[in-house]
Structures are given as C-alpha cells and as structure tokens.
C-alpha cells in the first residue's frame, strides 16, 4: 500500500476534531476533596508541605465546604485531628470527636453533599500505628472491634460513606455487619482495598500528625512490588461488602488501577496522595511546571488508567480549570 493511507494527524488538526475523538473525560463529578478537621475555633493552620491545604476547625471547615459545594464537587473525605491521643485511639469513636462534630455540622448545612469519613486509628493513637498494639505488632482482630465502633460513630453522626484505610484483614465485613445491624444499611463503604506502603504519604503524616512513632507500616500495608496481590485484596473487600474499591497511591500504581478496573465490576477510586500533590506544587513554585496543564494531565491519566473517582487535593483547582 502507498504511504500513508492512515494519517493519525488528520484527527488532531483542530480543537473540535480533537474533542470529537477524545477518549477520556475529566469532570467535577469524579472528584472527592480531602479535608482535615481540627479542634477549636477559628483554626486554619497551613500544612507547610502541602500549599493550599489546611487543618481547620469546624467553623472554618463550613466556609471551605461552602466553596467546595459552589464548585459542584459532589463529595468530601474527612480526616480528624483529635485533642488527645492514647494507646487505643479512643477519641476516634467519641460521639463528640472532631470528625463526628464536623460531620453533623456539615450535613446540617449541606445535606446533599456526600460526606465520606476516613476510618483509621493512626491519627488517634499515641504510637501512630493504624491499629492497637500487641507488643510491637499491630493486633489485627483486636483492632477490628475499634474500627467498627469508629465507623458506627461516623454513621450515627450522619456520614454517607465510610472509608476504612487501616488495611486490617476482615474490616470491611466487620463494619458492614455492624452498620446493617444498627440500621445503617444505606451507609456505603469505600474501602482502601489496595493500599500500598508508600513514601508518598509523607506530607499527609505532617497534615494529620500521624507518623508512626516506631517502625513503619510494612506489616499491614501492601508491598510496592506486588500487583497480583492487589487483585486478591480487592476481591476480598468486594466479597466482604465494599461498594467502591480504592487503589492508593495513584500515579506510581496506574497499572494496578487498570487491572482492578478490568477485573471487577465495581466503581474504582484512586487516591492522588499528598506526595503526588506536593511534588507538583514544589515544581510549580520553582517555575518548573505549568500547574494548570500538569494537574489536568495528571488527573486525566488517572481516569484513563481506569479510575471512576479521584480523591485529590487538586479537586478545587481542577474544578475551576474545567469550568473556565
Ligand atoms: C491513614 C491514611 C493515610 C493516608 C490516608 N489515610 C496515611 C497512612 O496510611 O500513613 C494518606 C493520604 C495521603 O498521603 O494523601 N491510614
């Protein structure tokens, strides 16, 4: 055949042609915006390694949520900074805990906003691990009871969705059962199903004051080298009752997102984590990257890999870009 019968450039010539054949769409509908609830009043502490991210008391959070909902972002994910930490992470399930109070206030003013709560103990334990300790190890089954109490307390406060991020075995089943028994069968579970032990969580641990005081999380979070294991983790969580399954982090694990999307018929979420955010912010501050273009390209890539939903600190910026 004569050269070239097929010229891919024909459909790239103009913006309208490109729009017509574009395979992946990024929309504000895809975003979940993470927020950090702090005790007190009038508190809005910037997180140094995450420009644009703050720890906020409930009054400030409400203002923030106002702008989130004005941008039509459908959902937020709440983390909490307790007043006090202890060995068992008790404040995580206190009915007057910082997340519980924030959920009530937010749902009261923004009943349509989907409020997702992170269910984990690392922000609440004095040792910074995601579960209770037995010696120097995290005790899986003892942690399940506490996590379940945390999820229930969030549901009682009015959370629409709970998101266990601890990586204990069996926590989705335990939480699903308890929710159903207590009349919260409509509260959904977004499980951090394939959560890797990642150095990209560094800035988050500053934001959430949740760095482990000894050791690391390798005995419960996944090994970065494992892709097939992610499919077993996701299969388990689906069997246990997860409504949405998450892969985390996003960018270094796009292959895992793709595998999960192709293997299961469930909505897939990806967490564009703190370190991924900070890297872009740092390069932008130095004038090395164009923020708008890099953010849109990054989020589009996560969607192209197969994510239906993206948890991202860029949610507000990206929603603005998309509306311009
Ligand atoms: C809590 C939790 C972490 C993140 C979300 N939930 C940190 C961790 O596991 O150490 C990370 C989020 C981010 O880096 O943006 N277990």
XYZ file of C-alpha atoms and ligand atoms in Angstrom:
340
model
C 0.000 0.000 0.000
C 1.174 3.516 -0.757
C 2.398 5.587 2.172
C 0.475 6.728 4.319
C -3.140 5.655 3.898
C -3.786 6.261 7.569
C -2.556 9.566 8.952
C -3.305 9.865 12.693
C -2.580 13.598 12.495
C -5.793 14.187 10.456
C -7.902 13.951 13.589
C -5.576 16.133 15.634
C -5.741 19.204 13.406
C -8.234 21.369 15.281
C -9.663 21.563 18.769
C -13.093 20.496 17.573
C -11.673 17.417 15.869
C -9.695 16.578 18.996
C -12.795 16.992 21.137
C -14.699 14.577 18.910
C -12.247 11.718 19.309
C -11.193 12.321 22.896
C -11.425 9.042 24.809
C -11.258 10.190 28.413
C -13.326 12.918 30.033
C -12.444 14.581 33.268
C -15.351 16.042 35.182
C -16.027 17.657 38.519
C -18.319 14.651 39.112
C -15.218 12.468 39.520
C -13.697 14.341 42.453
C -13.634 13.736 46.192
C -11.922 16.506 48.177
C -10.000 15.529 51.355
C -10.266 17.860 54.377
C -8.639 17.882 57.832
C -10.868 18.679 60.808
C -9.146 20.183 63.863
C -10.442 21.038 67.340
C -11.009 24.623 68.454
C -12.459 27.701 66.813
C -11.112 29.987 64.130
C -8.307 27.498 63.415
C -6.883 27.408 59.904
C -3.325 26.061 60.069
C -1.492 25.754 56.789
C 0.290 22.456 56.159
C 3.784 23.572 55.076
C 4.498 20.663 52.726
C 1.063 20.957 51.078
C 0.465 24.554 49.947
C -3.287 25.246 49.824
C -4.111 22.546 52.405
C -5.120 23.466 55.964
C -6.105 21.907 59.257
C -9.414 23.591 60.036
C -11.793 23.875 62.957
C -15.459 23.242 62.203
C -16.382 26.912 61.635
C -13.600 27.244 59.035
C -14.470 23.881 57.525
C -18.009 25.070 56.913
C -16.681 28.010 54.912
C -14.434 25.718 52.958
C -17.282 23.317 52.256
C -19.318 26.266 51.017
C -16.761 26.856 48.257
C -16.443 23.120 47.569
C -20.165 22.804 47.024
C -20.321 26.038 44.996
C -17.851 24.380 42.605
C -20.257 21.416 42.400
C -17.750 18.930 43.816
C -20.036 16.081 44.922
C -18.075 14.708 47.877
C -15.542 15.368 50.627
C -13.385 12.978 52.645
C -12.872 13.925 56.294
C -9.834 13.226 58.456
C -9.670 14.234 62.115
C -7.011 15.599 64.442
C -8.003 14.596 67.977
C -7.498 16.700 71.093
C -5.698 13.800 72.727
C -4.096 10.597 71.568
C -3.905 7.356 73.537
C -2.780 3.754 73.053
C -6.208 2.644 71.820
C -7.103 5.680 69.704
C -10.251 6.164 71.829
C -11.143 9.589 70.510
C -11.669 8.085 67.050
C -15.091 6.780 68.144
C -16.122 9.515 70.584
C -19.578 10.881 69.782
C -18.183 14.385 70.373
C -14.952 13.643 68.478
C -13.750 16.179 65.954
C -14.905 14.220 62.884
C -18.293 13.367 64.397
C -18.930 17.026 65.251
C -17.773 18.148 61.810
C -19.978 15.606 60.021
C -23.052 16.758 61.945
C -22.365 20.420 61.213
C -21.619 19.834 57.534
C -24.603 17.548 56.878
C -26.822 20.017 58.681
C -25.849 22.857 56.331
C -25.110 20.855 53.179
C -27.468 17.877 53.259
C -26.821 16.980 49.604
C -23.042 16.881 49.844
C -21.713 13.313 50.075
C -19.691 13.147 53.274
C -17.129 10.349 53.380
C -15.141 9.691 56.565
C -11.735 8.097 56.812
C -11.838 5.204 59.269
C -8.415 4.583 60.784
C -6.625 4.900 64.110
C -3.236 6.354 63.143
C -4.228 9.977 63.803
C -5.653 8.949 67.178
C -3.072 6.562 68.642
C -0.107 7.800 70.695
C 2.162 5.367 68.798
C 0.843 6.447 65.374
C 0.039 2.955 64.097
C -3.245 2.199 62.340
C -4.363 -0.308 64.970
C -3.850 -1.302 68.591
C -0.572 -2.893 69.582
C 0.248 -6.269 70.999
C 3.911 -5.861 71.885
C 5.389 -4.163 68.842
C 2.883 -5.624 66.392
C -0.495 -4.310 65.337
C -3.130 -6.746 66.589
C -5.487 -7.313 63.657
C -8.554 -8.770 65.373
C -8.464 -6.507 68.418
C -8.311 -3.546 66.016
C -11.421 -4.695 64.114
C -13.699 -4.017 67.085
C -12.397 -0.485 67.483
C -12.561 0.321 63.769
C -16.124 -0.921 63.698
C -17.011 1.392 66.577
C -15.371 4.260 64.670
C -17.386 3.541 61.525
C -20.612 3.293 63.546
C -19.949 6.596 65.304
C -19.438 8.248 61.904
C -22.675 6.752 60.600
C -24.538 7.978 63.693
C -23.172 11.474 63.061
C -24.635 11.310 59.553
C -21.786 10.181 57.280
C -22.975 8.907 53.896
C -19.969 6.699 53.330
C -17.183 5.292 55.494
C -13.701 4.672 54.125
C -11.541 2.227 56.111
C -7.867 2.950 55.388
C -6.189 0.822 58.045
C -5.554 -2.349 55.976
C -6.578 -4.806 58.726
C -7.874 -8.109 57.364
C -11.640 -8.511 57.641
C -12.516 -4.921 58.493
C -14.969 -4.436 55.642
C -17.059 -7.415 56.739
C -16.974 -6.369 60.352
C -18.027 -2.793 59.508
C -20.737 -3.895 57.030
C -22.286 -6.248 59.578
C -22.347 -3.667 62.342
C -23.776 -0.959 60.072
C -26.551 -3.288 58.943
C -27.355 -4.440 62.466
C -27.700 -0.838 63.616
C -29.996 0.282 60.818
C -27.339 1.933 58.645
C -27.772 -0.370 55.673
C -27.774 2.700 53.402
C -24.340 3.878 54.506
C -21.855 2.757 51.883
C -18.274 1.539 52.199
C -15.439 2.939 50.125
C -12.600 0.596 51.002
C -8.945 1.441 50.666
C -8.675 -2.040 49.150
C -5.213 -1.924 47.570
C -3.319 0.465 49.785
C 0.422 0.327 49.391
C 3.073 1.085 51.966
C 4.262 4.259 50.283
C 6.769 7.031 50.892
C 4.319 9.302 49.053
C 2.236 9.626 52.257
C 4.977 11.733 53.882
C 3.291 15.148 53.652
C -0.060 13.703 54.799
C 1.539 12.496 58.011
C 2.521 16.083 58.690
C -1.030 17.239 57.878
C -2.628 14.543 60.026
C 0.126 14.261 62.650
C 0.039 10.519 62.147
C 3.606 9.325 61.595
C 4.340 6.031 63.384
C 6.492 6.635 66.476
C 8.473 3.442 65.843
C 8.845 1.138 62.856
C 6.732 1.533 59.748
C 3.520 0.219 58.201
C 5.010 -2.614 56.146
C 3.352 -5.310 58.255
C -0.132 -4.158 57.213
C 0.079 -2.007 54.062
C 0.959 -3.659 50.742
C 4.427 -4.144 49.291
C 5.011 -1.788 46.358
C 6.332 -4.682 44.280
C 3.032 -6.603 44.247
C 0.410 -6.226 41.518
C -1.426 -9.558 41.606
C -1.864 -9.311 45.354
C -3.900 -6.139 44.778
C -6.482 -8.258 42.935
C -6.766 -10.610 45.917
C -7.195 -7.651 48.283
C -9.895 -6.118 46.080
C -11.693 -9.471 45.643
C -11.782 -9.899 49.423
C -13.162 -6.416 50.062
C -15.875 -6.862 47.429
C -16.850 -10.204 48.937
C -16.961 -8.534 52.368
C -19.294 -5.809 51.126
C -17.285 -2.889 49.716
C -19.342 -0.643 47.413
C -16.374 1.202 45.921
C -12.784 -0.070 45.887
C -9.744 2.167 46.012
C -6.175 1.933 44.796
C -3.681 4.141 46.626
C -1.414 5.936 45.737
C -2.465 6.680 42.158
C 0.423 7.730 39.920
C 3.020 5.066 40.706
C 0.210 2.437 40.591
C -1.648 3.213 37.357
C -1.109 -0.398 36.253
C -2.895 -1.591 39.389
C -5.823 0.760 38.737
C -6.126 -0.661 35.208
C -6.011 -4.278 36.445
C -8.649 -3.638 39.111
C -10.926 -1.847 36.642
C -10.692 -4.736 34.167
C -11.110 -7.477 36.754
C -14.098 -6.279 38.789
C -17.467 -4.752 38.143
C -17.344 -2.112 40.861
C -16.645 1.612 40.814
C -12.907 2.152 41.222
C -11.456 5.100 43.117
C -7.827 6.225 43.087
C -6.155 8.387 45.737
C -3.863 11.013 44.246
C -1.978 11.231 47.544
C -0.194 14.006 49.412
C 3.285 13.309 47.993
C 1.931 13.397 44.447
C 0.365 16.766 45.263
C 3.467 18.171 46.947
C 5.773 17.189 44.069
C 3.709 19.181 41.605
C 3.322 22.122 43.995
C 7.074 22.246 44.639
C 7.945 22.205 40.945
C 5.304 24.846 40.211
C 6.688 27.095 42.978
C 10.073 26.930 41.291
C 8.537 27.811 37.956
C 9.469 24.417 36.547
C 5.963 23.209 35.649
C 2.735 24.804 34.424
C 0.305 23.949 37.224
C -2.928 24.032 35.247
C -1.633 21.816 32.459
C 0.153 19.373 34.731
C -2.833 18.981 37.062
C -5.283 18.338 34.223
C -2.874 15.923 32.525
C -2.267 14.059 35.783
C -5.932 13.671 36.678
C -6.810 12.684 33.112
C -4.112 9.996 33.244
C -5.605 8.569 36.439
C -9.030 8.433 34.746
C -7.525 6.903 31.592
C -5.928 4.164 33.710
C -9.447 3.205 34.810
C -10.367 5.218 37.890
C -14.000 6.318 38.053
C -13.351 8.557 41.043
C -10.303 10.503 42.164
C -9.557 11.614 45.707
C -7.360 14.645 45.217
C -6.156 17.797 46.952
C -6.379 19.382 43.480
C -10.179 18.911 43.349
C -10.993 22.595 43.781
C -8.324 23.839 41.363
C -9.241 21.246 38.764
C -12.960 22.026 39.061
C -12.156 25.684 38.408
C -10.000 24.828 35.398
C -12.768 22.658 33.973
C -15.324 25.434 34.361
C -13.192 28.100 32.660
C -4.469 6.782 57.285
C -4.286 7.371 55.953
C -3.100 7.769 55.301
C -3.497 8.393 54.107
C -4.882 8.319 54.054
N -5.343 7.661 55.184
C -1.689 7.729 55.730
C -1.004 6.461 56.005
O -1.510 5.374 55.755
O 0.104 6.568 56.536
C -2.578 9.023 53.095
C -3.184 10.145 52.312
C -2.198 10.985 51.582
O -0.972 10.752 51.609
O -2.667 11.927 50.942
N -4.097 5.483 57.441
